[in-house]
mmCIF file of C-alpha atoms and ligand atoms in Angstrom:
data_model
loop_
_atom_site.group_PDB
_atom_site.id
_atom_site.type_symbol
_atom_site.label_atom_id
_atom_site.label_comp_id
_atom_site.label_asym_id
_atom_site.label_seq_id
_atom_site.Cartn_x
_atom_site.Cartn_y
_atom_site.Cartn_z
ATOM 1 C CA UNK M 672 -3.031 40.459 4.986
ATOM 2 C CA UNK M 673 -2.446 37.111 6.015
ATOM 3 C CA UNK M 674 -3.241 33.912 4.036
ATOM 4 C CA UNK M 675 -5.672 31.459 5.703
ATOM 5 C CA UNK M 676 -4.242 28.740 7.688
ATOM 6 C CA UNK M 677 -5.058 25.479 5.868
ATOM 7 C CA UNK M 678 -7.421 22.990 7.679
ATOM 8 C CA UNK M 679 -5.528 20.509 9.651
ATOM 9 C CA UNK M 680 -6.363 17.061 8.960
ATOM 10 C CA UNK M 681 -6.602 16.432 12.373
ATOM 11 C CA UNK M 682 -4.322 12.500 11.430
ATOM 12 C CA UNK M 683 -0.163 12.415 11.976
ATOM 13 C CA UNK M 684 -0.541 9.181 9.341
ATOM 14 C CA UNK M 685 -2.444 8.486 6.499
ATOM 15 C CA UNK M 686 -1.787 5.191 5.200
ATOM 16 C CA UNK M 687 -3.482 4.527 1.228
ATOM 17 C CA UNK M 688 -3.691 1.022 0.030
ATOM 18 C CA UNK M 689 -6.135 -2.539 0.125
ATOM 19 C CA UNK M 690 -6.606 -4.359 3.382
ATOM 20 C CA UNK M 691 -8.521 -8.359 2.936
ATOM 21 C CA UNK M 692 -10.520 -10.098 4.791
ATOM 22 C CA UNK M 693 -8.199 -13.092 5.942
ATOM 23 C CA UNK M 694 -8.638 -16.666 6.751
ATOM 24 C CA UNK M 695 -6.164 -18.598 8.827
ATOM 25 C CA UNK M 696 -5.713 -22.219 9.094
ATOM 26 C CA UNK M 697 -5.790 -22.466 12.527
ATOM 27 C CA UNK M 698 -3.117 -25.467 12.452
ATOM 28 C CA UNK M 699 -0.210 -27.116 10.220
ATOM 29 C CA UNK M 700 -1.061 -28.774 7.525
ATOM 30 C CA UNK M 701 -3.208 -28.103 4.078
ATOM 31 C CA UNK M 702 -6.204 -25.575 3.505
ATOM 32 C CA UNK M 703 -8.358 -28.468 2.453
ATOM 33 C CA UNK M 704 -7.882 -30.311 5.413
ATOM 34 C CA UNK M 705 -8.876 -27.827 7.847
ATOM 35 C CA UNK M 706 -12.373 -28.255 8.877
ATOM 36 C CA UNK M 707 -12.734 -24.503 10.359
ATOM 37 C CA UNK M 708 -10.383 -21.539 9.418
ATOM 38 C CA UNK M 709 -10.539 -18.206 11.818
ATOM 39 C CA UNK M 710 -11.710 -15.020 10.120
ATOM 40 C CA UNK M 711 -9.718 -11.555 10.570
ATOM 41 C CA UNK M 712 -8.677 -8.983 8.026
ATOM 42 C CA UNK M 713 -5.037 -7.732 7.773
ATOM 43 C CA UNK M 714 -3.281 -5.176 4.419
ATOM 44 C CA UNK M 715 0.156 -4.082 4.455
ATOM 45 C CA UNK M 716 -0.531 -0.423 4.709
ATOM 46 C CA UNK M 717 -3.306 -0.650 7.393
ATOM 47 C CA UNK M 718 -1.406 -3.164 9.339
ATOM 48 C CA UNK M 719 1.314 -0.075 9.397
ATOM 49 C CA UNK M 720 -1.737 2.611 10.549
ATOM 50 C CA UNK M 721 -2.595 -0.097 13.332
ATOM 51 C CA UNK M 722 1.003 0.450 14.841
ATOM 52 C CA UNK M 723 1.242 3.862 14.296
ATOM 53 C CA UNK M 724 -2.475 4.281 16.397
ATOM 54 C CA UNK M 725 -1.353 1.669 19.111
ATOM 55 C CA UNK M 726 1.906 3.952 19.352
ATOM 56 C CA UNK M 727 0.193 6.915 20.525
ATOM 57 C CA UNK M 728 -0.676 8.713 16.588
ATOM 58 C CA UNK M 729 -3.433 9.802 14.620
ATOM 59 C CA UNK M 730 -3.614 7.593 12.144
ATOM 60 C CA UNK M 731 -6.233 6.968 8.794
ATOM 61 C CA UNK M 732 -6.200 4.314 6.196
ATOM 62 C CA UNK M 733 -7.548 4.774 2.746
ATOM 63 C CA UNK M 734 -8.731 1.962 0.765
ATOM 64 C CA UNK M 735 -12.102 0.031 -0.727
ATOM 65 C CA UNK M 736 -14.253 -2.186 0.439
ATOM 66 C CA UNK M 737 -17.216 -3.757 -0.957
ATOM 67 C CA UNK M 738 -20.767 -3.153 0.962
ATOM 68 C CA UNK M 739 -20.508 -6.770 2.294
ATOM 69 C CA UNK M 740 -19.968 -8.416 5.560
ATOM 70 C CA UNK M 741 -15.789 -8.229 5.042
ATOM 71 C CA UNK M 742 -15.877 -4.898 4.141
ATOM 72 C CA UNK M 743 -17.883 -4.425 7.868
ATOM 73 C CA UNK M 744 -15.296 -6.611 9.286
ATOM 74 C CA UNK M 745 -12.395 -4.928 7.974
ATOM 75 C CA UNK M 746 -14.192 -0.996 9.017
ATOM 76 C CA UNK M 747 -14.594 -2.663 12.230
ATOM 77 C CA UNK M 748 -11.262 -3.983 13.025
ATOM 78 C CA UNK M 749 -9.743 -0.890 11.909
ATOM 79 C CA UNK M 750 -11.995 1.159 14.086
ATOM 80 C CA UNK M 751 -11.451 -0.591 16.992
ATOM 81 C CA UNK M 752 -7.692 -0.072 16.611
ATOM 82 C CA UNK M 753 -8.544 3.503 16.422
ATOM 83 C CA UNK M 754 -7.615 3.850 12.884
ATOM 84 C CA UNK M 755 -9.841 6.524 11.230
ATOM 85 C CA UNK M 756 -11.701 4.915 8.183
ATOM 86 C CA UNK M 757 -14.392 8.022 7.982
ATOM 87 C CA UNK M 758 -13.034 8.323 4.298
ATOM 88 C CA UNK M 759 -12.628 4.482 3.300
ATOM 89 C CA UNK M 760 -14.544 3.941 0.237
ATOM 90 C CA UNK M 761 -17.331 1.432 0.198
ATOM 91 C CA UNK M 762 -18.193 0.004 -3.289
ATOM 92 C CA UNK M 763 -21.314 -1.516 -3.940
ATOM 93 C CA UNK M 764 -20.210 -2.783 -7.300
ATOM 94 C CA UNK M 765 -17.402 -5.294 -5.960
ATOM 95 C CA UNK M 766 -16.558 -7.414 -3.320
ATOM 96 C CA UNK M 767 -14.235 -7.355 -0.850
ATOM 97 C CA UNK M 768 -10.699 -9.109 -1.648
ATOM 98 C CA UNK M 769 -9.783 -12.375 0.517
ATOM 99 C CA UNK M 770 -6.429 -13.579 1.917
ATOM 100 C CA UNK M 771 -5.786 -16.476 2.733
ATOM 101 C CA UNK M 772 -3.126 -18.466 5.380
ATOM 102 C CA UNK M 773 -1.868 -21.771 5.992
ATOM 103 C CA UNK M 774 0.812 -23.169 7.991
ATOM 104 C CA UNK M 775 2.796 -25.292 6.152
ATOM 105 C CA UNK M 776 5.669 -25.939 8.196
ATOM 106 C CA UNK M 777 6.217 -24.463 12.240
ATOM 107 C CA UNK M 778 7.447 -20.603 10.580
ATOM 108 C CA UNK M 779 6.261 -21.261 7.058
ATOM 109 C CA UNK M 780 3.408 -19.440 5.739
ATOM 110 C CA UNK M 781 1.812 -20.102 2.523
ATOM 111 C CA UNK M 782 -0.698 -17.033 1.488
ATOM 112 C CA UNK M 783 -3.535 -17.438 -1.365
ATOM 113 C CA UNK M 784 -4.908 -14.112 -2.788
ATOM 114 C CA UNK M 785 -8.509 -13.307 -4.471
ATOM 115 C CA UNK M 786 -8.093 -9.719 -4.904
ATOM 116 C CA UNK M 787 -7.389 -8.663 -8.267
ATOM 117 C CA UNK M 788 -10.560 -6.971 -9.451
ATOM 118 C CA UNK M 789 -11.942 -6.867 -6.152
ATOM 119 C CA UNK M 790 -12.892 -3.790 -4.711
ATOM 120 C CA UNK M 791 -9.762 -2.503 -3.053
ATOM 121 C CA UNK M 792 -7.920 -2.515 -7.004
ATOM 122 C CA UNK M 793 -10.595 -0.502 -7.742
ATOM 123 C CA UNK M 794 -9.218 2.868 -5.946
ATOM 124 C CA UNK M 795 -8.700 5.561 -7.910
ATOM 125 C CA UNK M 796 -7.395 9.309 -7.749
ATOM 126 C CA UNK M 797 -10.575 10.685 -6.909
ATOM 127 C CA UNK M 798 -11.085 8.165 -3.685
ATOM 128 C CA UNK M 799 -8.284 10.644 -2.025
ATOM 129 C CA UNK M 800 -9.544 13.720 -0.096
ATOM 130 C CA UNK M 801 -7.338 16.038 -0.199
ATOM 131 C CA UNK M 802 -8.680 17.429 3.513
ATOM 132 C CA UNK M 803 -7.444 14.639 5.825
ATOM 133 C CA UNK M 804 -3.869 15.009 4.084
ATOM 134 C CA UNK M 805 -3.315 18.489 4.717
ATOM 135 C CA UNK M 806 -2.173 18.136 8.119
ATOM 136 C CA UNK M 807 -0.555 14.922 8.395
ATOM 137 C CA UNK M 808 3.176 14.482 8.382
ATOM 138 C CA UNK M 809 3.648 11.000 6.985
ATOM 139 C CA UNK M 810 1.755 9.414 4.408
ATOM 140 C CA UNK M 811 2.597 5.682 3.782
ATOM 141 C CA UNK M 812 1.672 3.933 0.705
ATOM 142 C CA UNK M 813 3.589 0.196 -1.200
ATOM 143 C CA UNK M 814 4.504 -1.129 -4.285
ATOM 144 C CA UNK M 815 1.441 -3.611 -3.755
ATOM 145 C CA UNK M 816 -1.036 -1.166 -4.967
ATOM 146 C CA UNK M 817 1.079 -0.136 -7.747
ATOM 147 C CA UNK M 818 1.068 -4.172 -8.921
ATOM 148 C CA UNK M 819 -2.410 -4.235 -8.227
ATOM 149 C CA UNK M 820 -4.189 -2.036 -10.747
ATOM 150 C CA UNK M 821 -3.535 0.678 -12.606
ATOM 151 C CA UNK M 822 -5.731 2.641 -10.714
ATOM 152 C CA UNK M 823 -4.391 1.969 -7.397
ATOM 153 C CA UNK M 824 -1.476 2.614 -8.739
ATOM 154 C CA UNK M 825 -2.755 6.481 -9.553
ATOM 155 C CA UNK M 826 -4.361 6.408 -6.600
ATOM 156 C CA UNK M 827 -0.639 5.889 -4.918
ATOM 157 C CA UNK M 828 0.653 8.970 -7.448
ATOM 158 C CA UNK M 829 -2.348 11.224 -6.484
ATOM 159 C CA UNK M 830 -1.299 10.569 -2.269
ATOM 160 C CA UNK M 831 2.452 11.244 -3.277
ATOM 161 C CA UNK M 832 1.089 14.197 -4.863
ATOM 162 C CA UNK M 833 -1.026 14.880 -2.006
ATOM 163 C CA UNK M 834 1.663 14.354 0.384
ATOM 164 C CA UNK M 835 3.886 17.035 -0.953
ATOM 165 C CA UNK M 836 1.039 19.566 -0.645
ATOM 166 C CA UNK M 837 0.758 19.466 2.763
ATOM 167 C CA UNK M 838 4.864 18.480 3.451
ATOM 168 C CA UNK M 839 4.516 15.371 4.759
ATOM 169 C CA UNK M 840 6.732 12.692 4.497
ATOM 170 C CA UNK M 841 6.070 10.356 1.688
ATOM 171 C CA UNK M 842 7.272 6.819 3.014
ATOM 172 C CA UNK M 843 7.231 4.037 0.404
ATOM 173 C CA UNK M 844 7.783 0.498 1.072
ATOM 174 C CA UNK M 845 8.503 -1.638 -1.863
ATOM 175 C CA UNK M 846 6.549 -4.871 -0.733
ATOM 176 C CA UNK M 847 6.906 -7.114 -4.201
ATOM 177 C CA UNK M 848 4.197 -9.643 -4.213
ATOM 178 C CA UNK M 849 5.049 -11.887 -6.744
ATOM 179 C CA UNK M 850 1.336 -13.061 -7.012
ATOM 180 C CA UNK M 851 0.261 -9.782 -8.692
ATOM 181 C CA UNK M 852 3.342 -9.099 -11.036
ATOM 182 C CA UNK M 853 6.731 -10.695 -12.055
ATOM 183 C CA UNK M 854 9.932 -9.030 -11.615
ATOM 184 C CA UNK M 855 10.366 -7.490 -15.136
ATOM 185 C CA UNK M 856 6.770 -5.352 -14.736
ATOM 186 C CA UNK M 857 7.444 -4.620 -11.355
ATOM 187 C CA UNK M 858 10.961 -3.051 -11.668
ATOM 188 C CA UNK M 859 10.180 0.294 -13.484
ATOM 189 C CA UNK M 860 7.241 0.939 -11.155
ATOM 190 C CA UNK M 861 8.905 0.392 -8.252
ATOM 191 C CA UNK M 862 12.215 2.108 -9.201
ATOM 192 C CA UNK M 863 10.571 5.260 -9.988
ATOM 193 C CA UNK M 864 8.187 5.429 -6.781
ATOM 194 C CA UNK M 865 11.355 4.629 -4.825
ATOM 195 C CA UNK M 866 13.329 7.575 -6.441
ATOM 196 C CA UNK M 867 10.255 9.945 -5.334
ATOM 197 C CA UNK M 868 10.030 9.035 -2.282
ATOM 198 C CA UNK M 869 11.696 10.414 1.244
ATOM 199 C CA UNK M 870 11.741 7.159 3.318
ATOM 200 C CA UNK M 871 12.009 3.762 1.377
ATOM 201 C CA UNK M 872 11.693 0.435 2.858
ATOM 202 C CA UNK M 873 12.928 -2.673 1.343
ATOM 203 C CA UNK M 874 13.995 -6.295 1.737
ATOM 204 C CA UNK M 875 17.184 -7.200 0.285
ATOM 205 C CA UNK M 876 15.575 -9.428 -2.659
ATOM 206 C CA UNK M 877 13.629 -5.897 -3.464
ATOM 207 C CA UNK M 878 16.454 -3.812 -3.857
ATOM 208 C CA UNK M 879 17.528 -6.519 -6.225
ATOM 209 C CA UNK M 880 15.043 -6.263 -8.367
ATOM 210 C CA UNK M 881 15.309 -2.365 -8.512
ATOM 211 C CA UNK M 882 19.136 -2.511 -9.474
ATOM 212 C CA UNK M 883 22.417 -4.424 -10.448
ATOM 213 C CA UNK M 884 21.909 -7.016 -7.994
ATOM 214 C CA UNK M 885 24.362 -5.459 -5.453
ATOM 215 C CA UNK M 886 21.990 -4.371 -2.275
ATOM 216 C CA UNK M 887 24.192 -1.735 -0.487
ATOM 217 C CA UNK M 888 24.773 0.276 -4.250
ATOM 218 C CA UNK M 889 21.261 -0.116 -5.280
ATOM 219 C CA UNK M 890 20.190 1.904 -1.676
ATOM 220 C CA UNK M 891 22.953 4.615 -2.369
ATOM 221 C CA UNK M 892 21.451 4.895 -5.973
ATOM 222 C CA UNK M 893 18.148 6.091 -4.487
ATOM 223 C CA UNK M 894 19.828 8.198 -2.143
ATOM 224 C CA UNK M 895 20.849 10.053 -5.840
ATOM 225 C CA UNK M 896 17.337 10.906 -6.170
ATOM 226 C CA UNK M 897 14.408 12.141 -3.807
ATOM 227 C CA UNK M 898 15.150 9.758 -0.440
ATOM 228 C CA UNK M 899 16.989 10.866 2.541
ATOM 229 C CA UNK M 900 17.703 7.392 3.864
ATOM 230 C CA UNK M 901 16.827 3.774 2.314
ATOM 231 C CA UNK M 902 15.979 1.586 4.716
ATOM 232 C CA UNK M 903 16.759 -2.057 4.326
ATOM 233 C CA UNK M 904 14.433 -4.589 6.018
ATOM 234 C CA UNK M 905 16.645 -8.239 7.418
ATOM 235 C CA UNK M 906 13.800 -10.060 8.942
ATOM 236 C CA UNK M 907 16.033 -12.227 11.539
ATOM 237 C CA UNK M 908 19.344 -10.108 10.916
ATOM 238 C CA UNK M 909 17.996 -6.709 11.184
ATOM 239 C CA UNK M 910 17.714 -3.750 9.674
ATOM 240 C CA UNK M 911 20.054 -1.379 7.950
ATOM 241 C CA UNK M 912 19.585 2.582 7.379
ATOM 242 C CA UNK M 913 21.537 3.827 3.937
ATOM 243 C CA UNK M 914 21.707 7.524 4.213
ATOM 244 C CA UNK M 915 24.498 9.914 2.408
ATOM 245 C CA UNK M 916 26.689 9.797 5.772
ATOM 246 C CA UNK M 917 26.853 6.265 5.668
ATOM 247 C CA UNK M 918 24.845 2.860 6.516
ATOM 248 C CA UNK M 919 23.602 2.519 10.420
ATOM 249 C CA UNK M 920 23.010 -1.017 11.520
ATOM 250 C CA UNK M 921 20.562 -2.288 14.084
ATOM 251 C CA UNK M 922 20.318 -6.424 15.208
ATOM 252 C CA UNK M 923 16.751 -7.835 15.710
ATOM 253 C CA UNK M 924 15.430 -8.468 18.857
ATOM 254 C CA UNK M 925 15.891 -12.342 19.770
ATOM 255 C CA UNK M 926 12.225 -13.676 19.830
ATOM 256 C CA UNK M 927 10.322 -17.324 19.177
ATOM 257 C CA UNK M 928 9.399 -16.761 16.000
ATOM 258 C CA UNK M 929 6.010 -18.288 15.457
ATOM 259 C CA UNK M 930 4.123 -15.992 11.906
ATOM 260 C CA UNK M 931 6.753 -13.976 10.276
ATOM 261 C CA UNK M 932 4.382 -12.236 7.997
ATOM 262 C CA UNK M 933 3.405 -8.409 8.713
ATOM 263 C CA UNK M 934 6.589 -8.113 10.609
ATOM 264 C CA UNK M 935 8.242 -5.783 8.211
ATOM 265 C CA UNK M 936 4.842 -3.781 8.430
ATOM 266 C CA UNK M 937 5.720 -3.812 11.683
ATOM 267 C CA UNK M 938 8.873 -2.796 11.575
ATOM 268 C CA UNK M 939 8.223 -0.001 9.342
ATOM 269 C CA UNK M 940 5.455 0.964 12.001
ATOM 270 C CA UNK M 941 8.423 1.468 14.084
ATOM 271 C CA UNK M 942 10.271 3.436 12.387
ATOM 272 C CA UNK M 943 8.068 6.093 11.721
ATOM 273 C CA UNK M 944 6.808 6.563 15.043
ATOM 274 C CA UNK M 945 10.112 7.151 15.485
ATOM 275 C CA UNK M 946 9.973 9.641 12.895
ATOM 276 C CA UNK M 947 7.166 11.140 14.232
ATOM 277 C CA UNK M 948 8.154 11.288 18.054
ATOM 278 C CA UNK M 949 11.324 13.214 16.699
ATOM 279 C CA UNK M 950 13.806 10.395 17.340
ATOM 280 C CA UNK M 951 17.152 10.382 15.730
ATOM 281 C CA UNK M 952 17.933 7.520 12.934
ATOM 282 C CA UNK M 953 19.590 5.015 15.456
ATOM 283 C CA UNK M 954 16.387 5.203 17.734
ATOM 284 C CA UNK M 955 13.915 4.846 14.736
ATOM 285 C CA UNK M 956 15.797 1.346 14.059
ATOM 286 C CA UNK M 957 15.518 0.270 17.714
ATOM 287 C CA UNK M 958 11.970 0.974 17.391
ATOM 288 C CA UNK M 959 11.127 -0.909 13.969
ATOM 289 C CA UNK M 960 13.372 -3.986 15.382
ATOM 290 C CA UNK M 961 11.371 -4.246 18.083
ATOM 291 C CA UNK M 962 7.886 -3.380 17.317
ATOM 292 C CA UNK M 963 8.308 -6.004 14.570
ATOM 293 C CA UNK M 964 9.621 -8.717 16.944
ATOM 294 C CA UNK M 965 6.486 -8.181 18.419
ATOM 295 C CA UNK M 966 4.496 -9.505 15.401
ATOM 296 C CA UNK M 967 6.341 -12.191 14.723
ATOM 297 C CA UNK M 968 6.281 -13.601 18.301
ATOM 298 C CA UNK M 969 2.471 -13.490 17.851
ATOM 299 C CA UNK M 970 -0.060 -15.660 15.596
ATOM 300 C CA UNK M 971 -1.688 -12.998 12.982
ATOM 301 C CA UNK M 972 -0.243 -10.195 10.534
ATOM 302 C CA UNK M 973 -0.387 -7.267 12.958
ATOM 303 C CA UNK M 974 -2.376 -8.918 16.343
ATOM 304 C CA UNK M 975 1.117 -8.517 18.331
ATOM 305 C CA UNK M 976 1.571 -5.006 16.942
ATOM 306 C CA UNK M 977 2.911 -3.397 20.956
ATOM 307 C CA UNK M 978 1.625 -0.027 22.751
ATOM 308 C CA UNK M 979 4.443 1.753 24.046
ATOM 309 C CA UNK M 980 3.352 -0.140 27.433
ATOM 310 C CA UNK M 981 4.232 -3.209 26.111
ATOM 311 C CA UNK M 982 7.703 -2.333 24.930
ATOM 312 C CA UNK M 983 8.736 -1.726 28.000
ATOM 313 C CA UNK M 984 8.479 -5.600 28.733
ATOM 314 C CA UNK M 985 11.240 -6.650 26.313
ATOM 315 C CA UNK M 986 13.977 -5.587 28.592
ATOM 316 C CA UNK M 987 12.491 -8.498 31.198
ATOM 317 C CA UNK M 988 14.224 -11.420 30.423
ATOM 318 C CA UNK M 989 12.754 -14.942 29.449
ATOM 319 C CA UNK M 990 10.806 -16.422 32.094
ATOM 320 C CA UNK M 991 10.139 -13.115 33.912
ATOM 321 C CA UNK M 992 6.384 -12.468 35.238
ATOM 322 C CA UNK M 993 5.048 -8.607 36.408
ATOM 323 C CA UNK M 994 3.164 -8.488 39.142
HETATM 324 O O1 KDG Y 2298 2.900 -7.551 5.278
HETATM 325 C C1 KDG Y 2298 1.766 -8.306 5.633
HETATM 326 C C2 KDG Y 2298 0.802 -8.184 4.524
HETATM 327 O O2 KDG Y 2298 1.421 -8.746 3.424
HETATM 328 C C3 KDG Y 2298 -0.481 -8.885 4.744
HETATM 329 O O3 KDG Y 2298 -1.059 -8.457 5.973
HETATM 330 C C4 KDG Y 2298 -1.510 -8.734 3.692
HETATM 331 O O4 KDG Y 2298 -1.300 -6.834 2.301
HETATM 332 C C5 KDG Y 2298 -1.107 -8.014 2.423
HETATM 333 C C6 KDG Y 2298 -0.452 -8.763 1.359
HETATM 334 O O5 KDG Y 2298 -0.333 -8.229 0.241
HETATM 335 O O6 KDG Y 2298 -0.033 -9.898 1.584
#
């Protein structure tokens, strides 16, 4: 007798984590000086299920909301970027978090929070259902959620956990936010959801925090543990894979740079499509670098995010126009 097939989630990509409502300053200068700001919403791990939907894949993101007006902006964003939110959480008891963005200088950003205790640090374990996991083959969760509460941070254990019952891959960007935790708190945390991961993304001042200070060792270190490859994010220089046969480099795509954040979202967005679409590790980098040129050449944390249409249109040089 044969053994019932399990239900397929019917999502490549779940992503698990908080997504804000976010202001922008719509010019330089100071928030206090702006007499209108532009409303949007934008988290690291749903700006990630944006690219992975505008690349072609089923993708869900998992997070709370409170039962206000951002929480309906955020659904609605989401769902018009054909992520599936049919099992967000909406809590009545808290309000959504708030982000919020201010120009500084041309390619500076300065970013407020007012999230902790807000609804989306109040996910928990039993927020995940275990249904729209069991068919996907990447589930993508950071280290923001595990500075964020300690139940988001079960929450993250509970989608690793998840993850592994339905073998998909569990991809883990580190993403320190200094405003939630200092380096000290955040090191343990991170090192150990690093080692259990099977794709880990970090910056260069992340793996530093995770290890002796040297980058390239720290990435091997991992590579001791659960993860296949490290990848490690270079903004303008790059990105670099770190697997046991050795470390595979890939240049950024030249762009104008004009709101660097969400590009490593971006990036990582890449990447896993490229996982997904079966690409080897050389093509997943090409991908990430470019998809994440993409979002920095355009205002917003994930607005710029490209379909595959619009890749195309980075081998046209400056200046070119498609008729
Ligand atoms: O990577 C971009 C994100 O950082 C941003 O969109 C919002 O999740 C966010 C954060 O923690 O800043």
């Amino acid at each position: 007798m044969s053994s019932p097939r399990p239900i397929a989630s019917g999502v490549d990509f779940v992503a698990v984590g908080e997504t804000m409502a976010v202001f922008t300053a719509p010019r330089l200068g100071r928030l206090r000086d702006m007499e209108h700001l532009t409303l949007g919403a934008a988290g690291s791990e749903s700006n990630v299920a944006i690219g992975i939907s505008r690349l072609g894949y089923r993708a869900a993101w998992i997070g709370r909301t409170g039962s206000d007006e951002f929480g309906a902006l955020i659904r609605a964003k989401l769902a018009a970027e054909g992520v599936d939110v049919s099992h967000a959480l909406i809590d009545s008891t808290a309000q959504t978090a708030l982000m919020f963005k201010e120009h500084r200088l041309p390619e500076v950003v300065r970013v407020t929070y007012y999230r902790r205790g807000f609804a989306g640090s109040r996910l928990c374990p039993e927020d995940l259902d275990p249904e729209l996991f069991s068919g996907a083959r990447v589930v993508h969760v950071t280290g923001i959620s595990l500075g964020l509460s300690e139940s988001a941070a079960a929450a993250v254990e509970r989608a690793v956990e998840l993850a592994r019952a339905g073998s998909a891959l569990v991809s883990f960007d580190l993403n320190y936010r200094a405003a939630l935790w200092d380096h000290e708190a955040a090191a343990g945390p991170l090192r150990a959801l690093a080692e259990a991961a099977d794709v880990v993304f970090a910056g260069e001042d992340e793996l530093a925090i995770i290890g002796d200070g040297e980058v390239e060792r720290t990435a091997f270190s991992l590579l001791e543990h659960r993860p296949r490859v490290v990848v490690i994010k270079r903004g303008a220089k790059g990105a670099a894979a770190v697997t046991a046969e050795g470390i595979t480099e890939e240049a950024a795509r030249p762009v104008a740079a004009v709101d660097p954040v969400g590009a490593g979202d971006g990036f990582v967005a890449g990447y896993l499509a490229g996982i997904l679409d079966g690409g080897d590790l050389a093509g997943r980098l090409r991908l990430g670098c470019a998809v994440g040129a993409y979002v920095v050449a355009t205002p917003g944390d994930w607005e710029g995010l490209p379909s595959r249409a619009d890749l195309d249109l980075m081998d046209h040089g400056p200046g070119a126009t498609l008729r």
